[in-house]
PDB file of C-alpha atoms and ligand atoms in Angstrom:
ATOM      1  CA  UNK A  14     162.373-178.860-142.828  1.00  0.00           C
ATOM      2  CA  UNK A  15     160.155-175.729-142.909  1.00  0.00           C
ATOM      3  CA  UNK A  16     157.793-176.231-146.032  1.00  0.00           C
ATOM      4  CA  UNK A  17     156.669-173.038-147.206  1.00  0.00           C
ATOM      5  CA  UNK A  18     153.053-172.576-149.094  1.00  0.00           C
ATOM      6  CA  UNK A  19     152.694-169.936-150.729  1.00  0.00           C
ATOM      7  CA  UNK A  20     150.038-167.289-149.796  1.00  0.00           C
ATOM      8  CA  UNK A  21     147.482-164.648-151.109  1.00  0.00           C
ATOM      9  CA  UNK A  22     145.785-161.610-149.382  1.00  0.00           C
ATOM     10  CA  UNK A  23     142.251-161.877-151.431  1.00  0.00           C
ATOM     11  CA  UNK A  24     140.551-158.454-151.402  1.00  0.00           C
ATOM     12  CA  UNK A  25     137.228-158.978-152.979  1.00  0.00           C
ATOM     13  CA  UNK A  26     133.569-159.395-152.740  1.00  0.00           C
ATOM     14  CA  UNK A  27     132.042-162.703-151.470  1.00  0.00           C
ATOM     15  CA  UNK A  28     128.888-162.683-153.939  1.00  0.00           C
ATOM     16  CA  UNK A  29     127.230-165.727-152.571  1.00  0.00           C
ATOM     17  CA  UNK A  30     125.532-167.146-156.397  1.00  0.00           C
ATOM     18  CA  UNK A  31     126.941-166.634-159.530  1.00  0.00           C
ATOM     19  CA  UNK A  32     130.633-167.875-159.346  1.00  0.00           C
ATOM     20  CA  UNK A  33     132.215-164.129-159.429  1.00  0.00           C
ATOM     21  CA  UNK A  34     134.962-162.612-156.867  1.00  0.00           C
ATOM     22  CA  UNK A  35     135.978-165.182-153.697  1.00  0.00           C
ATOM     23  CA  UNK A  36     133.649-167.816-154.664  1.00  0.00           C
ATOM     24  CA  UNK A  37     136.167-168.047-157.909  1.00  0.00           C
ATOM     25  CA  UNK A  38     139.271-166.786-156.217  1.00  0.00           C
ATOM     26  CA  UNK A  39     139.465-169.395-153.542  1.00  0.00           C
ATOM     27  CA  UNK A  40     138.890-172.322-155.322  1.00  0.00           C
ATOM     28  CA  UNK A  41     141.253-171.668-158.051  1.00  0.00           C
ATOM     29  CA  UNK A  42     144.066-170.987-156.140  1.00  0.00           C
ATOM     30  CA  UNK A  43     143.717-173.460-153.486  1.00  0.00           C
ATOM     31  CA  UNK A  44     143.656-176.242-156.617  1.00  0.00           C
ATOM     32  CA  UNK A  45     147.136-174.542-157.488  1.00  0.00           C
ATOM     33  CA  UNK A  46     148.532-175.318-154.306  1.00  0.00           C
ATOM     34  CA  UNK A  47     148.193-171.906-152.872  1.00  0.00           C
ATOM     35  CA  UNK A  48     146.603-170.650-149.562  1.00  0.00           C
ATOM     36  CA  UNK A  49     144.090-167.693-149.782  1.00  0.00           C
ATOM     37  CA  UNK A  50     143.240-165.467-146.994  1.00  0.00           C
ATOM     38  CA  UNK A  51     140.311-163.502-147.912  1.00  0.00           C
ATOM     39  CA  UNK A  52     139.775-159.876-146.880  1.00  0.00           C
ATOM     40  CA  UNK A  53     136.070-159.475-148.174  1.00  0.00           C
ATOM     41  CA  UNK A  54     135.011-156.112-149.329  1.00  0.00           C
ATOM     42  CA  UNK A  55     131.268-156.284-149.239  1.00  0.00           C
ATOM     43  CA  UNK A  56     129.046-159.243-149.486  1.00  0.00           C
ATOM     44  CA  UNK A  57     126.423-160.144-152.264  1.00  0.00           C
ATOM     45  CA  UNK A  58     123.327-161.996-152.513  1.00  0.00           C
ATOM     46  CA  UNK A  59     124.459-162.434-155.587  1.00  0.00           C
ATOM     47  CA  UNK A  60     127.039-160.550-158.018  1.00  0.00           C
ATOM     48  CA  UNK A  61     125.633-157.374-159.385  1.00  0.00           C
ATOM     49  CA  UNK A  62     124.296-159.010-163.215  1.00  0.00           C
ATOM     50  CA  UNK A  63     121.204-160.438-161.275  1.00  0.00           C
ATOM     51  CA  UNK A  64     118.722-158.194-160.711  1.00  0.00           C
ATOM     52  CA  UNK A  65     117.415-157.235-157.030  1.00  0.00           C
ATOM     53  CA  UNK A  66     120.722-158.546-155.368  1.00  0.00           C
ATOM     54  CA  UNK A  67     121.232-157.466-151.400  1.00  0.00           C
ATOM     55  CA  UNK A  68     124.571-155.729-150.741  1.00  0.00           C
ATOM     56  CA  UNK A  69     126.250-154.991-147.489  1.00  0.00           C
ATOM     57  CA  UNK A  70     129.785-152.957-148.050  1.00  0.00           C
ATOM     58  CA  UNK A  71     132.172-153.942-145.436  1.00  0.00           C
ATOM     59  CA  UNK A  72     134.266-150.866-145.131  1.00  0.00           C
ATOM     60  CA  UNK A  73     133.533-150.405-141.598  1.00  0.00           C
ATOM     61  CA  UNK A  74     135.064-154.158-140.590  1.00  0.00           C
ATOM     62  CA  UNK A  75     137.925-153.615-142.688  1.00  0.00           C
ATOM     63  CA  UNK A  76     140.494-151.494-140.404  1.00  0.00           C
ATOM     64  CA  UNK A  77     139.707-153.915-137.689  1.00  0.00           C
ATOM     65  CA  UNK A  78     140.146-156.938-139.626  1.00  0.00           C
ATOM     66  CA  UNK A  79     143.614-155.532-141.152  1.00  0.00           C
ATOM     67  CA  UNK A  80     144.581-154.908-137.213  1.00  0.00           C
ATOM     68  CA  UNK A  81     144.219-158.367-136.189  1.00  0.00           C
ATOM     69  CA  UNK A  82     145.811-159.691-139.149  1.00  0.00           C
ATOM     70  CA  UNK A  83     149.262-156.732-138.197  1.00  0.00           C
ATOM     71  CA  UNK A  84     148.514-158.120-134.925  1.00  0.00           C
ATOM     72  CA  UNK A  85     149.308-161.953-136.102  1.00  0.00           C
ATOM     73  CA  UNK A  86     152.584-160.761-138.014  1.00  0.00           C
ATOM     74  CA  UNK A  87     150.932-162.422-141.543  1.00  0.00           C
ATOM     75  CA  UNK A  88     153.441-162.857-144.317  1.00  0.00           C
ATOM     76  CA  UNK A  89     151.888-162.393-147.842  1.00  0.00           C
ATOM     77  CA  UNK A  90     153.736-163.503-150.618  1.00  0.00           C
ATOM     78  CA  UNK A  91     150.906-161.969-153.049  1.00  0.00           C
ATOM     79  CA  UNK A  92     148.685-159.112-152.334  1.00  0.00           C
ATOM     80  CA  UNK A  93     145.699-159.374-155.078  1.00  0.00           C
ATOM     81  CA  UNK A  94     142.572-157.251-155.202  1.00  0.00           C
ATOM     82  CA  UNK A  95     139.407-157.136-157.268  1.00  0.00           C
ATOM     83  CA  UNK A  96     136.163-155.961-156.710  1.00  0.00           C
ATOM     84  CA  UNK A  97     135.768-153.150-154.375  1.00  0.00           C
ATOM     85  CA  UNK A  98     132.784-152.468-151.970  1.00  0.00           C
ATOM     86  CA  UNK A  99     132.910-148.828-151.964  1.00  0.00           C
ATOM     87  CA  UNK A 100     135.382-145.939-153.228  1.00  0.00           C
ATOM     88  CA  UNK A 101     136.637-145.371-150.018  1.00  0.00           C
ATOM     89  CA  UNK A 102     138.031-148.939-149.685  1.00  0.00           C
ATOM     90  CA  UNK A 103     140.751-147.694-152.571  1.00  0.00           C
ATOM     91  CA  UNK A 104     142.581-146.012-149.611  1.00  0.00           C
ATOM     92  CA  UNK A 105     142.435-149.187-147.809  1.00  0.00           C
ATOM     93  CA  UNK A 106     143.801-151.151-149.835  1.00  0.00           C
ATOM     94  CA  UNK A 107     146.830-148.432-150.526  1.00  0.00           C
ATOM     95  CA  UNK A 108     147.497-148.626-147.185  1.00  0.00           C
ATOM     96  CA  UNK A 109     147.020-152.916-146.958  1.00  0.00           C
ATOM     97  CA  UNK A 110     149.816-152.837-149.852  1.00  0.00           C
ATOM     98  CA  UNK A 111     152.076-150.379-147.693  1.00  0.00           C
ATOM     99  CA  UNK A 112     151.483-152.579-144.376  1.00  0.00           C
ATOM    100  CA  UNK A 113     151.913-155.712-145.845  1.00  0.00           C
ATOM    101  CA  UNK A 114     154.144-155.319-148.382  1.00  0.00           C
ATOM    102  CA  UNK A 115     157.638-156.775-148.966  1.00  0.00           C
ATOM    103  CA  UNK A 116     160.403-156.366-151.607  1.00  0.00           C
ATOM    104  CA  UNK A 117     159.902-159.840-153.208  1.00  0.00           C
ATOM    105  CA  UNK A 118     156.149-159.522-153.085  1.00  0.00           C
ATOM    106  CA  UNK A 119     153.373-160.367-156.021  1.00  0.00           C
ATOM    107  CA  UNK A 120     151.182-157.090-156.156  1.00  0.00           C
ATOM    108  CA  UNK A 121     148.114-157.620-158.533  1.00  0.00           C
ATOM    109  CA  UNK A 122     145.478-155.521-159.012  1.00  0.00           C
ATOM    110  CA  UNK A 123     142.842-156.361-161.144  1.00  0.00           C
ATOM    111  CA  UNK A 124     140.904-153.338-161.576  1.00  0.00           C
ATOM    112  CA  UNK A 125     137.247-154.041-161.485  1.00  0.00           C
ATOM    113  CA  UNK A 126     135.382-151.171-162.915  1.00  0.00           C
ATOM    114  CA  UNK A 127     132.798-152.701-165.529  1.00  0.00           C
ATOM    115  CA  UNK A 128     132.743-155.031-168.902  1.00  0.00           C
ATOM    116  CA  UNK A 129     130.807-154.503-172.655  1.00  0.00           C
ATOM    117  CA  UNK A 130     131.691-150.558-172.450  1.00  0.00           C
ATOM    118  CA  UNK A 131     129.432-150.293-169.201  1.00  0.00           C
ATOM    119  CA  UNK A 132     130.951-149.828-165.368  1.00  0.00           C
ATOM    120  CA  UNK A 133     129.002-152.032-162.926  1.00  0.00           C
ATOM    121  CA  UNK A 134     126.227-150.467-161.604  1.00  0.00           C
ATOM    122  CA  UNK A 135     127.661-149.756-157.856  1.00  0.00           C
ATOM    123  CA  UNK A 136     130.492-147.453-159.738  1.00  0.00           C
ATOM    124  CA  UNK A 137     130.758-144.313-160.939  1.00  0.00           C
ATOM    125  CA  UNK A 138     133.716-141.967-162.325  1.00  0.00           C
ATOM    126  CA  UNK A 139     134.926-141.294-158.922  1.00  0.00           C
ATOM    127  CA  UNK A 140     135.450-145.184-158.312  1.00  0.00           C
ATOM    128  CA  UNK A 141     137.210-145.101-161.927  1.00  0.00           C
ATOM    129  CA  UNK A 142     139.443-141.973-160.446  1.00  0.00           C
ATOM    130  CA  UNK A 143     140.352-143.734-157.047  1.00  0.00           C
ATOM    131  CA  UNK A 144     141.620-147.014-159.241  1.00  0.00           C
ATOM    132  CA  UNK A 145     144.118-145.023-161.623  1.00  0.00           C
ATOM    133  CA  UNK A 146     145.625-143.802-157.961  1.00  0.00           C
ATOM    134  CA  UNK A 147     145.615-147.822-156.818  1.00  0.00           C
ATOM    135  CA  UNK A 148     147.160-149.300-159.898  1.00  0.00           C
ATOM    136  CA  UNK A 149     150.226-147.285-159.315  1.00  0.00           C
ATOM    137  CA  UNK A 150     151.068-149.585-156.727  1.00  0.00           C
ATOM    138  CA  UNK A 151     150.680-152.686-158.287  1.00  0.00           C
ATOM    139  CA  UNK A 152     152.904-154.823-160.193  1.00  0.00           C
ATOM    140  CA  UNK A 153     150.507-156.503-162.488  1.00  0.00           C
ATOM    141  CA  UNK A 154     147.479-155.176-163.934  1.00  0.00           C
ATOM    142  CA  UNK A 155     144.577-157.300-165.549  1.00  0.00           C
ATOM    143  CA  UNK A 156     142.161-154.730-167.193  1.00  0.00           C
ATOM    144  CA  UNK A 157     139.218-155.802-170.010  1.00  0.00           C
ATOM    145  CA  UNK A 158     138.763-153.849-172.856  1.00  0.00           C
ATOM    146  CA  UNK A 159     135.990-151.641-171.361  1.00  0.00           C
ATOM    147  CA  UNK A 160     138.356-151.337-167.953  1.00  0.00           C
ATOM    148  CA  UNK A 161     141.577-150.605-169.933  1.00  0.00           C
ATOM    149  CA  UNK A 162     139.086-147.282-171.916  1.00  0.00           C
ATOM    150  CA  UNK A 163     137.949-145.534-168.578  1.00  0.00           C
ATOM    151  CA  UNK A 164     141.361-145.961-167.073  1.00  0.00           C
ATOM    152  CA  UNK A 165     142.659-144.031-169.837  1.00  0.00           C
ATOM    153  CA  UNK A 166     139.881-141.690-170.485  1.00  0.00           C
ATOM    154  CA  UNK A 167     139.279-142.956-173.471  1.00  0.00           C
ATOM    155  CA  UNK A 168     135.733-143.595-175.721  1.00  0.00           C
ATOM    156  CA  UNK A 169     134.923-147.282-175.537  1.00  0.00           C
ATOM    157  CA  UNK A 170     134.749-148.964-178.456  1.00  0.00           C
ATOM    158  CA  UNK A 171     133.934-152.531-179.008  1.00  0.00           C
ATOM    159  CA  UNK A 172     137.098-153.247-182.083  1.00  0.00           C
ATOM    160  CA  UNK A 173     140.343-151.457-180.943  1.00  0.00           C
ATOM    161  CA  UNK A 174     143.401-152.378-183.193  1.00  0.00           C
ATOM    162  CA  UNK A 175     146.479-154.304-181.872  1.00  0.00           C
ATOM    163  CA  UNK A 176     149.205-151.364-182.982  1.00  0.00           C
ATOM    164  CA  UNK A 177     146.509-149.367-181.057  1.00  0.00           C
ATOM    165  CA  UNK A 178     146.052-151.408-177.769  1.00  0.00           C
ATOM    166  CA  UNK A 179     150.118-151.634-177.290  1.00  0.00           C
ATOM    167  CA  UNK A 180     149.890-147.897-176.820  1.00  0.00           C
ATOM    168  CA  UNK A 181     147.365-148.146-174.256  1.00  0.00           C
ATOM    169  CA  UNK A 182     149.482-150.814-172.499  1.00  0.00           C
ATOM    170  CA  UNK A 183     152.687-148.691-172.588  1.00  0.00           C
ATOM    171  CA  UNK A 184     150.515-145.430-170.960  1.00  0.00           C
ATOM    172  CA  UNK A 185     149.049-148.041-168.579  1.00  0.00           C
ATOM    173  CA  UNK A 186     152.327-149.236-167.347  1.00  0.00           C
ATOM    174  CA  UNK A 187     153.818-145.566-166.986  1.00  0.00           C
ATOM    175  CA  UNK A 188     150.943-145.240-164.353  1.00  0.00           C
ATOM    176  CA  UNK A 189     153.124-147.905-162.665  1.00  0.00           C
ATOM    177  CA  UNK A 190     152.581-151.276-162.865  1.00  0.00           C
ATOM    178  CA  UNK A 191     155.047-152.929-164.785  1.00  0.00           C
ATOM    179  CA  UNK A 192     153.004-155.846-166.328  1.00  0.00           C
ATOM    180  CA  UNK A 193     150.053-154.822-167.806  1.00  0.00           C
ATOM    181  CA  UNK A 194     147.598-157.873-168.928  1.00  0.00           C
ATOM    182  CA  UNK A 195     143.982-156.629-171.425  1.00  0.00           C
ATOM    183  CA  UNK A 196     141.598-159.239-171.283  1.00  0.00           C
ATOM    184  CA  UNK A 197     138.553-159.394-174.112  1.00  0.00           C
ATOM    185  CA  UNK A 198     140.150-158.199-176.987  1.00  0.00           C
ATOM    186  CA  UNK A 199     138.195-158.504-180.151  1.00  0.00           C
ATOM    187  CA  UNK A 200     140.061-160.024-183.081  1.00  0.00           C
ATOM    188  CA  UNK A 201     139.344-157.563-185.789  1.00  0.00           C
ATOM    189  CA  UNK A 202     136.915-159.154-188.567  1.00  0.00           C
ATOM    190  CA  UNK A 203     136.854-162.315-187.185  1.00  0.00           C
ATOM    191  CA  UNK A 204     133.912-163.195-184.439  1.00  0.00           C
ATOM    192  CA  UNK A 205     135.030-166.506-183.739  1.00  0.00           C
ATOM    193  CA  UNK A 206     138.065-165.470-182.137  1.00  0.00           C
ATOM    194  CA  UNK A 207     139.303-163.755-179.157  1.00  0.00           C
ATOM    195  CA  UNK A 208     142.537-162.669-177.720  1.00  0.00           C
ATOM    196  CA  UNK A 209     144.644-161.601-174.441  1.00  0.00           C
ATOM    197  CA  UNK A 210     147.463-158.773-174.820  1.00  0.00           C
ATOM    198  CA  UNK A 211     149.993-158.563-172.916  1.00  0.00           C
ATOM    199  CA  UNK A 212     153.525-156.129-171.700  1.00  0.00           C
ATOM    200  CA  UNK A 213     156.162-156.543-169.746  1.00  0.00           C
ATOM    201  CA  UNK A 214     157.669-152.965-169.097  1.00  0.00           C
ATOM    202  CA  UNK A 215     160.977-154.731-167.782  1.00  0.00           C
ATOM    203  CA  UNK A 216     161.928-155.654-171.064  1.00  0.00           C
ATOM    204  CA  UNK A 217     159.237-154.156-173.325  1.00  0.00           C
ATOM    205  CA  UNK A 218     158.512-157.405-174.806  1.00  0.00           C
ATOM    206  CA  UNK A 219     154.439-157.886-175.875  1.00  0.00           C
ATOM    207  CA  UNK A 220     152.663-161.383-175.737  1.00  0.00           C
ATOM    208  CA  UNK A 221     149.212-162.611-176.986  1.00  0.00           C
ATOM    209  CA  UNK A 222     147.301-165.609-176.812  1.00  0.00           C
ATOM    210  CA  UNK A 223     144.517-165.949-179.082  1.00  0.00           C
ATOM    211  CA  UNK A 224     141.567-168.682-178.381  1.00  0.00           C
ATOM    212  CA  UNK A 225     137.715-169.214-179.858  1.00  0.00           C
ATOM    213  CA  UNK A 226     135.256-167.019-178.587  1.00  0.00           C
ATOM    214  CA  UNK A 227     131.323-168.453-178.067  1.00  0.00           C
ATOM    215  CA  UNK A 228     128.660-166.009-177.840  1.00  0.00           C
ATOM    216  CA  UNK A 229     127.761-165.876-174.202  1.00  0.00           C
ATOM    217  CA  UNK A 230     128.350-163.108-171.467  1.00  0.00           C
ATOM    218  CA  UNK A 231     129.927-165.198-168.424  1.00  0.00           C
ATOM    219  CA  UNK A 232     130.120-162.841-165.345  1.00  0.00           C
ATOM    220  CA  UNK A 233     133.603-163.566-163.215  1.00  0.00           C
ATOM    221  CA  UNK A 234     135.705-164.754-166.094  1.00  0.00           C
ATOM    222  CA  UNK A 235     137.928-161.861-165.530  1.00  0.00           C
ATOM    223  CA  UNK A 236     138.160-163.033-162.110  1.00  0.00           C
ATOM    224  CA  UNK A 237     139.169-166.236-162.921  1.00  0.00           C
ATOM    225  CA  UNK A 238     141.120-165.597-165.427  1.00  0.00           C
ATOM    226  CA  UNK A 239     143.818-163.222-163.152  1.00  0.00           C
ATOM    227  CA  UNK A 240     143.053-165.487-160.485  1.00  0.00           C
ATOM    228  CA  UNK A 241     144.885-168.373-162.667  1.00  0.00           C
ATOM    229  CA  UNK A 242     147.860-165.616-163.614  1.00  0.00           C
ATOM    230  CA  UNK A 243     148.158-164.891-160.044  1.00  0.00           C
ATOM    231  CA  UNK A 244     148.278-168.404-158.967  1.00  0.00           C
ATOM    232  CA  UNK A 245     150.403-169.687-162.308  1.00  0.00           C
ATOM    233  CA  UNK A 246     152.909-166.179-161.653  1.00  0.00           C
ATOM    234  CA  UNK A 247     153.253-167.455-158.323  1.00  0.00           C
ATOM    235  CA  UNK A 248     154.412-171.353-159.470  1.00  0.00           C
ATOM    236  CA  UNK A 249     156.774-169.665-161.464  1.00  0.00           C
ATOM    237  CA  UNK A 250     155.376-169.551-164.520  1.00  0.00           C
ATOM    238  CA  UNK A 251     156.753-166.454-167.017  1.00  0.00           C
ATOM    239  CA  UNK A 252     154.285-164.050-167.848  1.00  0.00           C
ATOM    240  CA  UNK A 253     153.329-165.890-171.699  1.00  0.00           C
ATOM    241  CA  UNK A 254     153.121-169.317-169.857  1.00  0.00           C
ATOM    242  CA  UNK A 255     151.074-167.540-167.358  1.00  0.00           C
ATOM    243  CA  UNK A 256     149.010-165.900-170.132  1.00  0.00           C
ATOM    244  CA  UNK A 257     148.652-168.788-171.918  1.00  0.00           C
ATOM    245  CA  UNK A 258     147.509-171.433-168.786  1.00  0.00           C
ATOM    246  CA  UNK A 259     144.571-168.473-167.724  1.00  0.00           C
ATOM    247  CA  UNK A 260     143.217-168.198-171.677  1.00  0.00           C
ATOM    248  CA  UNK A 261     142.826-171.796-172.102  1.00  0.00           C
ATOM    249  CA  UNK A 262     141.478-172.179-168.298  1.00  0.00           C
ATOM    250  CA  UNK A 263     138.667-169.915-169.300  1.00  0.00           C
ATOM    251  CA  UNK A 264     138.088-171.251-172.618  1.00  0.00           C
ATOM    252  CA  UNK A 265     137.813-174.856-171.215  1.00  0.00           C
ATOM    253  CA  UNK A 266     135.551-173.594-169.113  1.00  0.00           C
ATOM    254  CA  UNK A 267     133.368-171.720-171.572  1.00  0.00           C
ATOM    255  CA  UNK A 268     133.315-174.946-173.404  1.00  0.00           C
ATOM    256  CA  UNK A 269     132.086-177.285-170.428  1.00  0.00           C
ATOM    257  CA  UNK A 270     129.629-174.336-169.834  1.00  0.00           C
ATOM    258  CA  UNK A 271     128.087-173.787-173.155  1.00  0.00           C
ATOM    259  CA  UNK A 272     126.181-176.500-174.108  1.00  0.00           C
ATOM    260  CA  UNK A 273     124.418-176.469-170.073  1.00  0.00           C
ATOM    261  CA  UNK A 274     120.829-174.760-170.568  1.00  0.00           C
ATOM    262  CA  UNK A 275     121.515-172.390-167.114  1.00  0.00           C
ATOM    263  CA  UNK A 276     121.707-169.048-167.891  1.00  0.00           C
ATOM    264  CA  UNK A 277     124.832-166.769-168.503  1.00  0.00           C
ATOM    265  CA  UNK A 278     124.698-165.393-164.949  1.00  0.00           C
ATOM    266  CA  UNK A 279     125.399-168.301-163.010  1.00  0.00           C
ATOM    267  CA  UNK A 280     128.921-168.014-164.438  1.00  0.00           C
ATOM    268  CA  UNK A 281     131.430-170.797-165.659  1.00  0.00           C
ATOM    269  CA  UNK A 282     131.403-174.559-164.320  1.00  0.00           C
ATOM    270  CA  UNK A 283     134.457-174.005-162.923  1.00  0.00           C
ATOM    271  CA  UNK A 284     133.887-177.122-160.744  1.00  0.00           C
ATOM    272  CA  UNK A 285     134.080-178.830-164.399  1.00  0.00           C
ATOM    273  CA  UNK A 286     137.921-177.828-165.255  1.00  0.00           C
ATOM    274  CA  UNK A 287     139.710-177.189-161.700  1.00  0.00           C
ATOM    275  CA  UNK A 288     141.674-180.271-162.316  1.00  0.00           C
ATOM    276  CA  UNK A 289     143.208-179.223-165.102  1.00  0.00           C
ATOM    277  CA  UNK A 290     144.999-176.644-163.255  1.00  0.00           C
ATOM    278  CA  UNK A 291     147.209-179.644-161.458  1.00  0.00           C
ATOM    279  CA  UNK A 292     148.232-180.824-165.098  1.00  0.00           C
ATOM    280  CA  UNK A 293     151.357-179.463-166.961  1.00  0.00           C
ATOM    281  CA  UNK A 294     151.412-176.962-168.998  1.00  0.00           C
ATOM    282  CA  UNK A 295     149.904-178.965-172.350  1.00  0.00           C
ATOM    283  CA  UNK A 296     148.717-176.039-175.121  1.00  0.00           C
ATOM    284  CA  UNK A 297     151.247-173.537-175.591  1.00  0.00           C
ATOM    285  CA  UNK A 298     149.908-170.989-178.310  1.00  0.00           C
ATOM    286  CA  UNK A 299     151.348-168.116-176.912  1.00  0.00           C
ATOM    287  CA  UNK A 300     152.849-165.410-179.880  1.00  0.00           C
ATOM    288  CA  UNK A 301     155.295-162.756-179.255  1.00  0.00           C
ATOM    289  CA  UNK A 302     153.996-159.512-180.816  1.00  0.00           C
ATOM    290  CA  UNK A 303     156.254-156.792-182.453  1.00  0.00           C
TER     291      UNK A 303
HETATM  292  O1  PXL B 408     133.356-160.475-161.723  1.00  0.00           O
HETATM  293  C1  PXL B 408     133.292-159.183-161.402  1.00  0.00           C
HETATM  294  C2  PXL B 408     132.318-158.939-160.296  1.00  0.00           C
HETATM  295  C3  PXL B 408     132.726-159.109-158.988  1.00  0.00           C
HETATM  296  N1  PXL B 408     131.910-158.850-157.951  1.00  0.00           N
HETATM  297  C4  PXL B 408     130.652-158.412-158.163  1.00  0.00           C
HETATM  298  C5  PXL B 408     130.187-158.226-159.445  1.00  0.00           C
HETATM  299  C6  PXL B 408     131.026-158.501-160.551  1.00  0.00           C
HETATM  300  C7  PXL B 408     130.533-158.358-161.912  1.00  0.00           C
HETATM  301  O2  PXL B 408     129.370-158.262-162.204  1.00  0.00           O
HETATM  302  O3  PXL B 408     128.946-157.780-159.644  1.00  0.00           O
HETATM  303  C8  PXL B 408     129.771-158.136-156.996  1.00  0.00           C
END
């Protein structure tokens, strides 16, 4: 008997402290039963919220790295990329999903640009440019609020209505990707809550999972949060199951996280709540949207 594990190209930043990019990736999927092969795209000190971090982009060691890896005949059944190193790297990973692809294939891109109406300091409107031309190629997209707004041009602002946010999905998706997953979504008049929208182009159904919101600014819950659809997708899962295991993931972890005096920046205790990624699906709170 040939058992077959399922496995994930990573392309993403290793930011050594701070629990962003791999150091989130890896762990998450590995508890879900699935192998990760990182491709890393520049590494970090630290990820970019902590001042005075050392960078080194790694677009040089890429083409050779994505040689050996041709060379070895790898077999991907996800391709999943995050946080890019440099503009150029776009291209790169273009051409990874051309290489590597195959018809039955997971492509997610989760297109790292910025969060709170701001793009991360290494990117400017080029980098925002170069990521409309790689979502095109992906199947799922995993935006935030402030992601979703430069992708389509448009003025961030911090409450943006439901009826108006299913437009943005549908123009989204007719830049290609057929799911299209925004993350952050303020609930309008109510602070205590926050909420997930999702659409499925395929059969132009829209799904939402709503959960508390504390106020604290975790850096790399957007990475764990598509890490868990990726990994949950992959199981599986349908894309409001999927939803719905990633939002209460996070919020777990906001709530093992809160109470700690450590500030925002070191990120979520993950380490806290992997385990409940091995247990059934238990909340479902999921809510079609028409
Ligand atoms: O979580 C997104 C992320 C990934 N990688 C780096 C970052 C950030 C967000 O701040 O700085 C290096």
């Amino acid at each position: 008997m040939r058992i077959h594990l399922q496995r994930v190209a990573a392309i993403h930043d290793l930011s050594g402290f701070g629990r962003a990019s791999l150091t989130v990736v890896i762990p998450i999927l590995s508890s879900m039963g699935i192998q990760v092969c990182p491709l890393p795209t520049a590494v970090l000190s630290s990820h970019s919220a902590f001042p005075g971090f050392h960078a080194r982009d790694l677009s040089a060691e890429l083409p050779s790295m994505i040689e050996h890896w041709k060379k070895l005949d790898i077999q991907f059944d996800a391709i999943y990329s995050g946080y890019l190193g440099a503009v150029d790297q776009i291209d790169m990973v273009k051409g990874f999903i051309r290489d590597f692809g195959s018809h039955d294939q997971l492509v997610v891109v989760d297109p790292v640009l910025g969060d709170n109406g701001k793009l991360y300091s290494a990117f400017d409107c080029q980098m925002v440019a170069e990521m409309r031309n790689l979502i095109a190629h992906a199947e799922v997209i995993t935006p935030n609020l402030t992601e979703a707004a430069f992708l389509l041009g448009e003025g961030y602002q911090p409450q943006v209505s439901i009826a108006e946010l299913k437009l943005w999905c549908v123009r989204l998706a007719e830049m290609g990707p057929k799911q299209v997953i925004i993350t952050s979504v303020p609930e309008f008049g109510q602070s205590s809550k926050t909420s997930v929208l999702a659409y499925n182009a395929v059969d132009k159904r829209y799904w939402r999972v709503t959960c508390d919101y504390l106020p604290a600014n975790y850096p790399g819950t957007g990475d764990a949060f598509a890490s868990v659809m990726v990994g949950s997708l992959l199981q599986g899962d349908s894309l409001p199951i999927a939803l719905d295991r990633a939002v209460n993931f996070i919020a777990m972890g906001v709530r093992a996280t809160f109470g700690h005096p450590h500030h925002p920046s070191e990120g979520i205790l993950i380490e806290k709540v992997l385990p409940s990624l091995n247990a059934p699906v238990q909340i479902s709170s999921y809510q079609l949207v028409d």
